[in-house]
């Protein structure tokens, strides 16, 4: 049967629903793009001006702020690219998205001494992205 709409055809075995059409996948992609852009901004501000962030004392882990700026910049760029790839509905983009959201959560955990509140917000966003990408795209499909 020919498709008359502009929406992409459903992938085989998905129960008639294209992965992009599921709200959680689209929402996860948007959150990945948002979180990646925020990580890019964190990275740029840490690289450009070391006095923007002030590290709190007595943390078990301490790293170079400029080094973490580069980590956030690179991870942020890759997360944004994977977020855009999710709009295509590819399975590899979901797997890469879960891995990158996990890395983003880890990077933000280690960023806690520099910006605690924002790190916690981005960790929560990364955990939600992992949940949304691991959830089945169509739970009502018959086996």
XYZ file of C-alpha atoms in Angstrom:
143
model
C 0.000 0.000 0.000
C 1.421 3.405 -0.911
C 1.815 6.076 1.706
C 0.067 9.332 0.866
C 1.229 11.408 3.858
C 4.540 13.042 4.425
C 5.218 11.003 7.585
C 7.826 8.242 7.313
C 6.648 4.683 6.885
C 6.634 2.390 9.899
C 9.613 0.117 10.342
C 8.916 -3.622 10.136
C 8.011 -5.179 13.465
C 7.165 -1.922 15.240
C 3.432 -2.459 15.267
C 2.707 0.319 12.776
C 4.264 3.135 14.789
C 7.425 4.797 13.562
C 9.909 5.395 16.414
C 9.943 9.133 15.712
C 6.199 9.304 16.249
C 6.472 8.142 19.847
C 6.462 11.118 22.142
C 9.131 9.848 24.532
C 11.716 9.368 21.796
C 11.131 12.854 20.435
C 11.181 14.307 23.934
C 14.433 12.448 24.690
C 15.946 13.814 21.471
C 14.952 17.359 22.405
C 16.358 16.906 25.914
C 19.585 15.518 24.472
C 19.950 18.548 22.236
C 19.192 20.876 25.164
C 21.558 19.054 27.534
C 24.275 18.937 24.886
C 24.008 22.667 24.209
C 24.196 23.370 27.954
C 27.292 21.133 28.212
C 28.837 23.052 25.294
C 28.191 26.335 27.128
C 29.689 24.876 30.323
C 32.743 23.769 28.389
C 33.222 27.108 26.652
C 32.889 29.059 29.896
C 35.346 26.748 31.693
C 37.890 26.970 28.857
C 37.591 30.716 28.227
C 37.534 31.993 31.807
C 38.733 29.912 34.719
C 37.272 32.409 37.230
C 33.647 31.781 36.145
C 33.430 28.671 38.312
C 34.655 28.446 41.878
C 35.395 24.984 43.229
C 34.113 24.183 46.686
C 36.548 22.727 49.181
C 36.922 19.250 50.627
C 35.789 17.170 47.661
C 37.386 13.780 47.184
C 37.971 14.440 43.486
C 39.543 17.580 42.084
C 40.363 18.127 38.424
C 41.683 20.872 36.214
C 38.808 23.193 35.337
C 40.145 23.764 31.815
C 40.462 20.011 31.263
C 36.866 19.469 32.337
C 35.855 22.314 30.063
C 37.252 20.398 27.086
C 35.510 17.209 28.235
C 32.161 19.019 28.491
C 32.653 20.700 25.122
C 33.414 17.451 23.281
C 30.736 15.386 25.051
C 28.208 18.182 24.479
C 28.885 18.297 20.733
C 28.531 14.525 20.416
C 25.309 14.534 22.485
C 23.788 17.231 20.251
C 24.668 15.242 17.116
C 23.173 12.051 18.592
C 20.040 13.982 19.588
C 19.540 15.086 15.991
C 20.169 11.505 14.799
C 17.339 10.294 17.053
C 14.841 12.145 14.890
C 15.641 9.604 12.160
C 14.406 6.790 14.401
C 17.505 4.605 14.020
C 18.161 1.960 16.661
C 21.868 2.829 16.712
C 20.954 6.412 17.656
C 18.996 5.112 20.658
C 21.935 2.973 21.812
C 24.405 5.823 21.309
C 21.977 8.145 23.089
C 21.836 5.881 26.155
C 25.631 5.598 26.267
C 26.139 9.343 25.821
C 23.487 10.229 28.404
C 25.282 7.924 30.837
C 28.594 9.620 30.081
C 26.925 13.008 30.444
C 25.525 12.041 33.844
C 28.970 10.862 34.940
C 30.628 14.065 33.704
C 28.036 16.171 35.523
C 28.520 14.143 38.699
C 32.210 14.968 38.588
C 31.274 18.600 37.854
C 29.410 18.883 41.206
C 32.205 20.803 42.996
C 32.063 23.574 40.386
C 28.315 24.049 39.846
C 26.230 21.805 42.161
C 22.654 22.847 41.360
C 23.069 22.846 37.585
C 24.924 19.526 37.725
C 22.036 17.927 39.599
C 19.538 19.286 37.057
C 21.556 17.893 34.131
C 22.003 14.531 35.894
C 18.206 14.312 36.264
C 17.775 15.161 32.569
C 20.335 12.496 31.595
C 18.574 9.866 33.730
C 15.243 10.753 32.113
C 16.842 10.488 28.650
C 18.122 7.003 29.502
C 14.656 5.967 30.689
C 12.916 7.405 27.633
C 15.305 5.730 25.196
C 15.176 2.357 26.946
C 11.376 2.332 27.095
C 9.758 0.380 24.302
C 8.670 2.648 21.444
C 5.266 0.965 21.253
C 4.097 -0.878 24.353
C 0.683 -1.662 22.886
C 2.078 -3.711 19.970
C 0.972 -7.325 19.934
C 3.713 -9.946 20.211
